[in-house]
PDB file of C-alpha atoms and ligand atoms in Angstrom:
ATOM      1  CA  MET W  27     138.939  57.706  68.377  1.00 95.00           C
ATOM      2  CA  THR W  28     137.900  60.601  70.578  1.00 98.00           C
ATOM      3  CA  LYS W  29     140.475  61.474  73.214  1.00 98.00           C
ATOM      4  CA  LEU W  30     139.551  62.257  76.791  1.00 98.00           C
ATOM      5  CA  SER W  31     141.664  65.053  78.260  1.00 98.00           C
ATOM      6  CA  VAL W  32     141.122  65.396  81.997  1.00 98.00           C
ATOM      7  CA  ASN W  33     141.074  68.982  83.239  1.00 98.00           C
ATOM      8  CA  ILE W  34     142.688  68.919  86.700  1.00 98.00           C
ATOM      9  CA  ASN W  35     141.925  72.524  87.747  1.00 97.00           C
ATOM     10  CA  LYS W  36     139.540  71.378  90.481  1.00 97.00           C
ATOM     11  CA  PHE W  37     142.296  69.413  92.219  1.00 98.00           C
ATOM     12  CA  ALA W  38     144.153  72.705  92.501  1.00 98.00           C
ATOM     13  CA  THR W  39     141.053  74.490  93.831  1.00 96.00           C
ATOM     14  CA  LEU W  40     140.776  71.908  96.609  1.00 97.00           C
ATOM     15  CA  ARG W  41     144.486  72.043  97.375  1.00 97.00           C
ATOM     16  CA  ASN W  42     144.515  75.843  97.489  1.00 96.00           C
ATOM     17  CA  SER W  43     141.656  75.908  99.980  1.00 95.00           C
ATOM     18  CA  ARG W  44     144.052  74.608 102.641  1.00 95.00           C
ATOM     19  CA  GLY W  45     147.522  75.513 101.370  1.00 91.00           C
ATOM     20  CA  GLY W  46     150.070  72.704 101.268  1.00 95.00           C
ATOM     21  CA  ASP W  47     150.105  70.080  98.539  1.00 97.00           C
ATOM     22  CA  ASN W  48     147.082  67.885  99.194  1.00 97.00           C
ATOM     23  CA  PRO W  49     145.739  66.837  96.770  1.00 98.00           C
ATOM     24  CA  SER W  50     148.818  67.055  94.584  1.00 98.00           C
ATOM     25  CA  VAL W  51     148.093  68.230  91.059  1.00 98.00           C
ATOM     26  CA  VAL W  52     151.179  66.441  89.783  1.00 98.00           C
ATOM     27  CA  LYS W  53     149.809  63.184  91.207  1.00 98.00           C
ATOM     28  CA  ALA W  54     146.386  64.015  89.745  1.00 98.00           C
ATOM     29  CA  ALA W  55     148.023  64.295  86.313  1.00 98.00           C
ATOM     30  CA  ILE W  56     150.092  61.118  86.728  1.00 98.00           C
ATOM     31  CA  ASP W  57     147.061  59.156  87.903  1.00 98.00           C
ATOM     32  CA  ALA W  58     144.737  60.506  85.205  1.00 98.00           C
ATOM     33  CA  GLN W  59     147.107  59.055  82.629  1.00 98.00           C
ATOM     34  CA  LYS W  60     147.592  55.816  84.594  1.00 98.00           C
ATOM     35  CA  PHE W  61     143.808  55.390  84.815  1.00 98.00           C
ATOM     36  CA  GLY W  62     143.299  55.766  81.063  1.00 98.00           C
ATOM     37  CA  ALA W  63     143.023  59.469  80.193  1.00 98.00           C
ATOM     38  CA  ASP W  64     144.444  60.386  76.792  1.00 98.00           C
ATOM     39  CA  GLY W  65     145.570  63.797  77.936  1.00 98.00           C
ATOM     40  CA  VAL W  66     145.762  66.337  80.733  1.00 98.00           C
ATOM     41  CA  THR W  67     144.364  69.882  80.562  1.00 98.00           C
ATOM     42  CA  VAL W  68     145.151  72.837  82.794  1.00 98.00           C
ATOM     43  CA  HIS W  69     143.787  76.367  82.703  1.00 96.00           C
ATOM     44  CA  PRO W  70     146.128  78.700  84.581  1.00 95.00           C
ATOM     45  CA  ARG W  71     144.394  82.033  85.157  1.00 90.00           C
ATOM     46  CA  PRO W  72     146.249  85.285  85.760  1.00 87.00           C
ATOM     47  CA  ASP W  73     145.172  85.334  89.436  1.00 87.00           C
ATOM     48  CA  GLU W  74     146.401  81.706  89.818  1.00 89.00           C
ATOM     49  CA  ARG W  75     143.316  80.902  91.859  1.00 88.00           C
ATOM     50  CA  HIS W  76     143.499  77.224  90.949  1.00 93.00           C
ATOM     51  CA  ILE W  77     146.329  75.995  88.691  1.00 97.00           C
ATOM     52  CA  THR W  78     149.439  78.090  89.279  1.00 97.00           C
ATOM     53  CA  TYR W  79     152.152  78.846  86.760  1.00 97.00           C
ATOM     54  CA  LYS W  80     154.476  76.710  88.891  1.00 97.00           C
ATOM     55  CA  ASP W  81     152.016  73.787  88.642  1.00 98.00           C
ATOM     56  CA  VAL W  82     152.163  73.983  84.851  1.00 98.00           C
ATOM     57  CA  ARG W  83     155.961  73.773  84.929  1.00 98.00           C
ATOM     58  CA  ASP W  84     155.857  70.921  87.485  1.00 98.00           C
ATOM     59  CA  ILE W  85     153.348  68.893  85.466  1.00 98.00           C
ATOM     60  CA  ARG W  86     155.117  69.178  82.111  1.00 97.00           C
ATOM     61  CA  PRO W  87     157.829  66.521  82.697  1.00 98.00           C
ATOM     62  CA  ILE W  88     155.419  63.813  83.830  1.00 98.00           C
ATOM     63  CA  ILE W  89     153.140  64.040  80.795  1.00 98.00           C
ATOM     64  CA  THR W  90     153.237  60.819  78.772  1.00 98.00           C
ATOM     65  CA  THR W  91     150.038  61.523  76.810  1.00 98.00           C
ATOM     66  CA  GLU W  92     149.007  64.986  75.576  1.00 98.00           C
ATOM     67  CA  PHE W  93     149.305  68.236  77.487  1.00 98.00           C
ATOM     68  CA  ASN W  94     146.738  70.946  76.728  1.00 98.00           C
ATOM     69  CA  ILE W  95     147.045  74.417  78.247  1.00 98.00           C
ATOM     70  CA  GLU W  96     144.038  76.726  78.079  1.00 97.00           C
ATOM     71  CA  GLY W  97     144.051  80.454  78.575  1.00 95.00           C
ATOM     72  CA  ASN W  98     143.689  83.963  77.279  1.00 94.00           C
ATOM     73  CA  PRO W  99     146.674  84.975  75.131  1.00 95.00           C
ATOM     74  CA  THR W 100     146.110  88.685  75.717  1.00 91.00           C
ATOM     75  CA  GLU W 101     148.065  88.037  78.940  1.00 90.00           C
ATOM     76  CA  GLN W 102     151.743  88.120  77.899  1.00 94.00           C
ATOM     77  CA  LYS W 103     152.574  86.026  80.981  1.00 94.00           C
ATOM     78  CA  PHE W 104     150.383  83.255  79.567  1.00 96.00           C
ATOM     79  CA  VAL W 105     152.029  83.407  76.127  1.00 97.00           C
ATOM     80  CA  ASP W 106     155.499  83.264  77.693  1.00 97.00           C
ATOM     81  CA  LEU W 107     154.526  80.287  79.857  1.00 97.00           C
ATOM     82  CA  VAL W 108     153.132  78.312  76.917  1.00 98.00           C
ATOM     83  CA  LEU W 109     156.184  79.027  74.770  1.00 98.00           C
ATOM     84  CA  GLU W 110     158.453  77.944  77.629  1.00 98.00           C
ATOM     85  CA  VAL W 111     156.527  74.765  78.523  1.00 98.00           C
ATOM     86  CA  LYS W 112     155.681  73.780  74.933  1.00 98.00           C
ATOM     87  CA  PRO W 113     152.557  71.681  75.459  1.00 98.00           C
ATOM     88  CA  HIS W 114     151.168  69.554  72.620  1.00 98.00           C
ATOM     89  CA  GLN W 115     148.227  71.941  72.334  1.00 98.00           C
ATOM     90  CA  VAL W 116     147.253  75.411  73.453  1.00 98.00           C
ATOM     91  CA  THR W 117     143.550  76.289  73.610  1.00 98.00           C
ATOM     92  CA  LEU W 118     142.933  80.016  73.327  1.00 98.00           C
ATOM     93  CA  VAL W 119     139.956  81.263  75.333  1.00 96.00           C
ATOM     94  CA  PRO W 120     138.673  84.878  75.392  1.00 94.00           C
ATOM     95  CA  ASP W 121     137.790  84.942  79.092  1.00 82.00           C
ATOM     96  CA  ALA W 122     137.996  88.122  81.114  1.00 73.00           C
ATOM     97  CA  LEU W 123     140.221  88.627  84.136  1.00 66.00           C
ATOM     98  CA  GLY W 124     138.626  87.109  87.247  1.00 65.00           C
ATOM     99  CA  GLN W 125     135.866  85.387  85.266  1.00 69.00           C
ATOM    100  CA  LEU W 126     134.377  82.430  87.177  1.00 68.00           C
ATOM    101  CA  THR W 127     134.720  80.111  84.190  1.00 69.00           C
ATOM    102  CA  SER W 128     134.870  80.422  80.400  1.00 71.00           C
ATOM    103  CA  ASP W 129     131.454  81.416  79.110  1.00 81.00           C
ATOM    104  CA  HIS W 130     131.810  82.369  75.450  1.00 91.00           C
ATOM    105  CA  GLY W 131     133.852  81.666  72.365  1.00 95.00           C
ATOM    106  CA  TRP W 132     135.907  84.042  70.220  1.00 96.00           C
ATOM    107  CA  ASP W 133     134.311  86.421  67.784  1.00 96.00           C
ATOM    108  CA  THR W 134     136.483  85.036  64.998  1.00 97.00           C
ATOM    109  CA  ILE W 135     135.370  87.723  62.552  1.00 97.00           C
ATOM    110  CA  LYS W 136     135.936  90.782  64.748  1.00 96.00           C
ATOM    111  CA  HIS W 137     139.208  89.437  66.163  1.00 96.00           C
ATOM    112  CA  LYS W 138     140.494  87.784  63.002  1.00 97.00           C
ATOM    113  CA  GLU W 139     143.669  89.826  62.683  1.00 98.00           C
ATOM    114  CA  TYR W 140     144.564  89.392  66.345  1.00 97.00           C
ATOM    115  CA  LEU W 141     143.947  85.640  66.151  1.00 98.00           C
ATOM    116  CA  VAL W 142     145.972  85.221  62.950  1.00 98.00           C
ATOM    117  CA  ASN W 143     148.963  86.880  64.632  1.00 98.00           C
ATOM    118  CA  ILE W 144     148.820  85.105  67.977  1.00 98.00           C
ATOM    119  CA  ILE W 145     148.077  81.694  66.455  1.00 98.00           C
ATOM    120  CA  SER W 146     151.161  81.991  64.261  1.00 98.00           C
ATOM    121  CA  VAL W 147     153.292  82.662  67.353  1.00 98.00           C
ATOM    122  CA  PHE W 148     152.309  79.288  68.831  1.00 98.00           C
ATOM    123  CA  LYS W 149     152.346  77.383  65.558  1.00 98.00           C
ATOM    124  CA  ASN W 150     155.845  78.655  64.770  1.00 98.00           C
ATOM    125  CA  ALA W 151     156.900  77.129  68.095  1.00 98.00           C
ATOM    126  CA  GLY W 152     155.483  73.749  67.004  1.00 98.00           C
ATOM    127  CA  ILE W 153     152.437  73.915  69.287  1.00 98.00           C
ATOM    128  CA  ARG W 154     149.050  72.819  67.950  1.00 98.00           C
ATOM    129  CA  VAL W 155     146.413  75.545  68.392  1.00 98.00           C
ATOM    130  CA  SER W 156     142.737  75.208  69.175  1.00 98.00           C
ATOM    131  CA  ILE W 157     140.401  78.175  69.667  1.00 98.00           C
ATOM    132  CA  PHE W 158     137.230  78.211  71.759  1.00 97.00           C
ATOM    133  CA  VAL W 159     134.192  78.876  69.563  1.00 98.00           C
ATOM    134  CA  ASP W 160     130.417  79.004  70.028  1.00 97.00           C
ATOM    135  CA  PRO W 161     128.409  76.645  67.776  1.00 98.00           C
ATOM    136  CA  ILE W 162     127.691  79.301  65.151  1.00 98.00           C
ATOM    137  CA  ILE W 163     128.482  78.611  61.492  1.00 98.00           C
ATOM    138  CA  GLY W 164     129.850  82.130  60.872  1.00 98.00           C
ATOM    139  CA  MET W 165     132.258  81.775  63.797  1.00 98.00           C
ATOM    140  CA  VAL W 166     133.477  78.403  62.497  1.00 98.00           C
ATOM    141  CA  GLU W 167     134.004  79.903  59.038  1.00 98.00           C
ATOM    142  CA  GLY W 168     135.869  82.800  60.655  1.00 98.00           C
ATOM    143  CA  ALA W 169     138.024  80.350  62.622  1.00 98.00           C
ATOM    144  CA  ALA W 170     139.081  78.626  59.413  1.00 98.00           C
ATOM    145  CA  LEU W 171     140.583  81.934  58.234  1.00 98.00           C
ATOM    146  CA  THR W 172     142.752  82.375  61.335  1.00 98.00           C
ATOM    147  CA  GLY W 173     145.159  79.501  60.701  1.00 98.00           C
ATOM    148  CA  THR W 174     144.035  77.569  63.790  1.00 98.00           C
ATOM    149  CA  ASP W 175     144.471  73.788  63.664  1.00 98.00           C
ATOM    150  CA  ARG W 176     141.314  73.054  65.613  1.00 98.00           C
ATOM    151  CA  ILE W 177     138.289  74.636  67.204  1.00 98.00           C
ATOM    152  CA  GLU W 178     136.888  73.705  70.604  1.00 98.00           C
ATOM    153  CA  LEU W 179     133.103  73.945  70.650  1.00 98.00           C
ATOM    154  CA  TYR W 180     131.808  75.552  73.836  1.00 97.00           C
ATOM    155  CA  THR W 181     129.271  73.003  75.076  1.00 98.00           C
ATOM    156  CA  GLU W 182     127.555  74.738  77.995  1.00 97.00           C
ATOM    157  CA  GLY W 183     124.472  75.470  75.854  1.00 97.00           C
ATOM    158  CA  TYR W 184     124.309  71.837  74.800  1.00 98.00           C
ATOM    159  CA  ALA W 185     124.562  70.625  78.397  1.00 98.00           C
ATOM    160  CA  ARG W 186     121.866  72.986  79.625  1.00 97.00           C
ATOM    161  CA  LYS W 187     119.329  72.067  76.933  1.00 97.00           C
ATOM    162  CA  PHE W 188     120.148  68.366  77.231  1.00 98.00           C
ATOM    163  CA  ALA W 189     119.451  68.510  80.961  1.00 98.00           C
ATOM    164  CA  SER W 190     116.054  70.096  80.304  1.00 97.00           C
ATOM    165  CA  GLY W 191     115.127  67.047  78.225  1.00 96.00           C
ATOM    166  CA  ASN W 192     115.442  68.601  74.782  1.00 95.00           C
ATOM    167  CA  LYS W 193     118.366  66.646  73.409  1.00 97.00           C
ATOM    168  CA  GLU W 194     117.552  66.953  69.680  1.00 98.00           C
ATOM    169  CA  ASP W 195     117.404  70.753  69.952  1.00 98.00           C
ATOM    170  CA  ALA W 196     120.480  70.694  72.164  1.00 98.00           C
ATOM    171  CA  ILE W 197     122.679  68.878  69.683  1.00 98.00           C
ATOM    172  CA  ALA W 198     121.442  70.456  66.406  1.00 98.00           C
ATOM    173  CA  PRO W 199     123.668  73.594  66.329  1.00 98.00           C
ATOM    174  CA  TYR W 200     126.674  71.500  67.376  1.00 98.00           C
ATOM    175  CA  VAL W 201     126.193  68.991  64.552  1.00 98.00           C
ATOM    176  CA  ALA W 202     125.896  71.892  62.085  1.00 98.00           C
ATOM    177  CA  ALA W 203     129.012  73.643  63.442  1.00 98.00           C
ATOM    178  CA  ALA W 204     130.993  70.393  63.608  1.00 98.00           C
ATOM    179  CA  THR W 205     129.996  69.484  60.048  1.00 98.00           C
ATOM    180  CA  LYS W 206     131.146  72.899  58.845  1.00 98.00           C
ATOM    181  CA  ALA W 207     134.430  72.484  60.715  1.00 98.00           C
ATOM    182  CA  LYS W 208     134.987  69.119  59.033  1.00 98.00           C
ATOM    183  CA  GLU W 209     134.224  70.583  55.592  1.00 98.00           C
ATOM    184  CA  LEU W 210     136.760  73.334  56.237  1.00 98.00           C
ATOM    185  CA  GLY W 211     139.454  70.889  57.364  1.00 98.00           C
ATOM    186  CA  LEU W 212     139.479  71.990  61.010  1.00 98.00           C
ATOM    187  CA  GLY W 213     140.142  69.532  63.823  1.00 98.00           C
ATOM    188  CA  LEU W 214     137.434  69.434  66.470  1.00 98.00           C
ATOM    189  CA  ASN W 215     137.469  69.516  70.265  1.00 98.00           C
ATOM    190  CA  ALA W 216     134.649  70.190  72.725  1.00 98.00           C
ATOM    191  CA  GLY W 217     134.332  71.128  76.336  1.00 98.00           C
ATOM    192  CA  HIS W 218     132.390  72.667  79.189  1.00 97.00           C
ATOM    193  CA  ASP W 219     129.757  70.958  81.312  1.00 98.00           C
ATOM    194  CA  LEU W 220     130.112  67.616  79.561  1.00 98.00           C
ATOM    195  CA  ASP W 221     129.226  64.814  81.960  1.00 98.00           C
ATOM    196  CA  LEU W 222     128.269  61.148  82.245  1.00 98.00           C
ATOM    197  CA  GLN W 223     124.686  61.924  81.198  1.00 98.00           C
ATOM    198  CA  ASN W 224     125.302  64.024  78.091  1.00 98.00           C
ATOM    199  CA  LEU W 225     128.660  62.842  76.719  1.00 98.00           C
ATOM    200  CA  ALA W 226     127.632  59.654  74.878  1.00 98.00           C
ATOM    201  CA  TYR W 227     124.853  61.445  72.944  1.00 98.00           C
ATOM    202  CA  PHE W 228     127.297  64.175  71.921  1.00 98.00           C
ATOM    203  CA  LYS W 229     129.784  61.592  70.650  1.00 98.00           C
ATOM    204  CA  GLN W 230     127.099  59.531  68.853  1.00 98.00           C
ATOM    205  CA  ASN W 231     125.968  62.604  66.921  1.00 98.00           C
ATOM    206  CA  ILE W 232     129.457  63.950  66.199  1.00 98.00           C
ATOM    207  CA  PRO W 233     131.565  60.786  65.970  1.00 98.00           C
ATOM    208  CA  TRP W 234     134.492  62.560  64.285  1.00 98.00           C
ATOM    209  CA  ILE W 235     135.256  64.703  67.319  1.00 98.00           C
ATOM    210  CA  ASP W 236     138.979  64.562  68.121  1.00 98.00           C
ATOM    211  CA  GLU W 237     138.993  65.393  71.825  1.00 98.00           C
ATOM    212  CA  VAL W 238     136.849  66.388  74.778  1.00 98.00           C
ATOM    213  CA  SER W 239     138.271  68.111  77.836  1.00 98.00           C
ATOM    214  CA  ILE W 240     136.328  67.547  81.020  1.00 98.00           C
ATOM    215  CA  GLY W 241     136.987  68.811  84.513  1.00 98.00           C
ATOM    216  CA  HIS W 242     134.201  69.857  86.843  1.00 98.00           C
ATOM    217  CA  ALA W 243     131.752  66.968  86.454  1.00 98.00           C
ATOM    218  CA  LEU W 244     134.513  64.374  86.261  1.00 98.00           C
ATOM    219  CA  VAL W 245     136.079  65.489  89.530  1.00 98.00           C
ATOM    220  CA  CYS W 246     132.634  65.679  91.197  1.00 98.00           C
ATOM    221  CA  ASP W 247     131.890  62.123  90.034  1.00 98.00           C
ATOM    222  CA  ALA W 248     135.287  60.951  91.258  1.00 98.00           C
ATOM    223  CA  LEU W 249     134.334  61.950  94.826  1.00 98.00           C
ATOM    224  CA  TYR W 250     131.597  59.330  94.798  1.00 98.00           C
ATOM    225  CA  LEU W 251     132.835  56.779  92.283  1.00 98.00           C
ATOM    226  CA  GLY W 252     136.616  56.964  92.633  1.00 98.00           C
ATOM    227  CA  TYR W 253     139.057  58.597  90.216  1.00 98.00           C
ATOM    228  CA  GLU W 254     140.072  55.478  88.268  1.00 98.00           C
ATOM    229  CA  ASN W 255     136.522  54.177  87.909  1.00 98.00           C
ATOM    230  CA  THR W 256     135.273  57.619  86.851  1.00 98.00           C
ATOM    231  CA  ILE W 257     137.880  58.027  84.136  1.00 98.00           C
ATOM    232  CA  GLN W 258     136.995  54.574  82.822  1.00 98.00           C
ATOM    233  CA  LEU W 259     133.287  55.477  82.829  1.00 98.00           C
ATOM    234  CA  TYR W 260     133.958  58.651  80.829  1.00 98.00           C
ATOM    235  CA  LYS W 261     136.141  56.700  78.390  1.00 98.00           C
ATOM    236  CA  ARG W 262     133.295  54.255  77.875  1.00 98.00           C
ATOM    237  CA  GLN W 263     130.937  57.085  76.811  1.00 98.00           C
ATOM    238  CA  LEU W 264     133.336  57.808  73.954  1.00 98.00           C
ATOM    239  CA  LEU W 265     133.419  54.303  72.451  1.00 95.00           C
TER     240      LEU W 265
HETATM  241  N1  PXP M   7     137.224  73.949  77.900  1.00 81.09           N
HETATM  242  C1  PXP M   7     137.498  75.189  78.325  1.00 81.09           C
HETATM  243  C2  PXP M   7     138.019  76.172  77.340  1.00 81.09           C
HETATM  244  C3  PXP M   7     137.351  75.544  79.676  1.00 81.09           C
HETATM  245  O1  PXP M   7     137.631  76.787  80.080  1.00 81.09           O
HETATM  246  C4  PXP M   7     136.894  74.575  80.591  1.00 81.09           C
HETATM  247  C5  PXP M   7     136.778  74.931  82.046  1.00 81.09           C
HETATM  248  O2  PXP M   7     138.047  75.247  82.545  1.00 81.09           O
HETATM  249  C6  PXP M   7     136.622  73.285  80.107  1.00 81.09           C
HETATM  250  C7  PXP M   7     136.782  73.005  78.760  1.00 81.09           C
HETATM  251  C8  PXP M   7     136.146  72.190  81.010  1.00 81.09           C
HETATM  252  O3  PXP M   7     134.874  72.481  81.491  1.00 81.09           O
HETATM  253  P1  PXP M   7     134.270  71.641  82.704  1.00 81.09           P
HETATM  254  O4  PXP M   7     135.126  71.916  83.898  1.00 81.09           O
HETATM  255  O5  PXP M   7     132.871  72.154  82.834  1.00 81.09           O
HETATM  256  O6  PXP M   7     134.326  70.188  82.297  1.00 81.09           O
END
């Protein structure tokens, strides 16, 4: 079974545009789970422009599924928050300060020593670790040497090529990277720009994928289709 973790950052973006607590991110997390999501993802950034550190603490007690926190561990504030909140999974992303959204995976060869050290900090606290990786065999092989439990394949390239009509070319590097991850005993997640058009094909070609985390497209779809219906539609792509 492939789990759907709903990234609720965009609820926070909308809320922050007006101040106050509408829409509530705690309610967004409660409802995601009520409507069938298998997990909730948040990505607090150092500037707290969408999910705040307080949000992460507020959401933790209402999680009945799986809580995944994404972020860059070079920020000590982020490491401290994750160790305090103890989510089921932390996803380490090498994004720069102020970056619009994550746009590349780790160089698992160049940053091997750093990753080995930081991953052990989270694993020693009983938190499963996933690291964001581009679909490149060498990077997957490098990831396997860091001690990470899982990798999350960065799927923006897949989504872009799929949208241009070239789905075989789009999926090929992901199947190769996912196959290598399986051979090496790594768990497998995926995320970024997955949507109702491209998700089923991704799952059909990589059926062993453990989890996808989806935010932007899912929240956009929810505006037209309703939150509950949208989550059910995404779940159906993963059957
Ligand atoms: N995975 C990671 C590491 C991310 O940074 C993001 C965006 O916050 C996602 C998945 C979800 O991407 P999207 O919002 O495009 O579904």
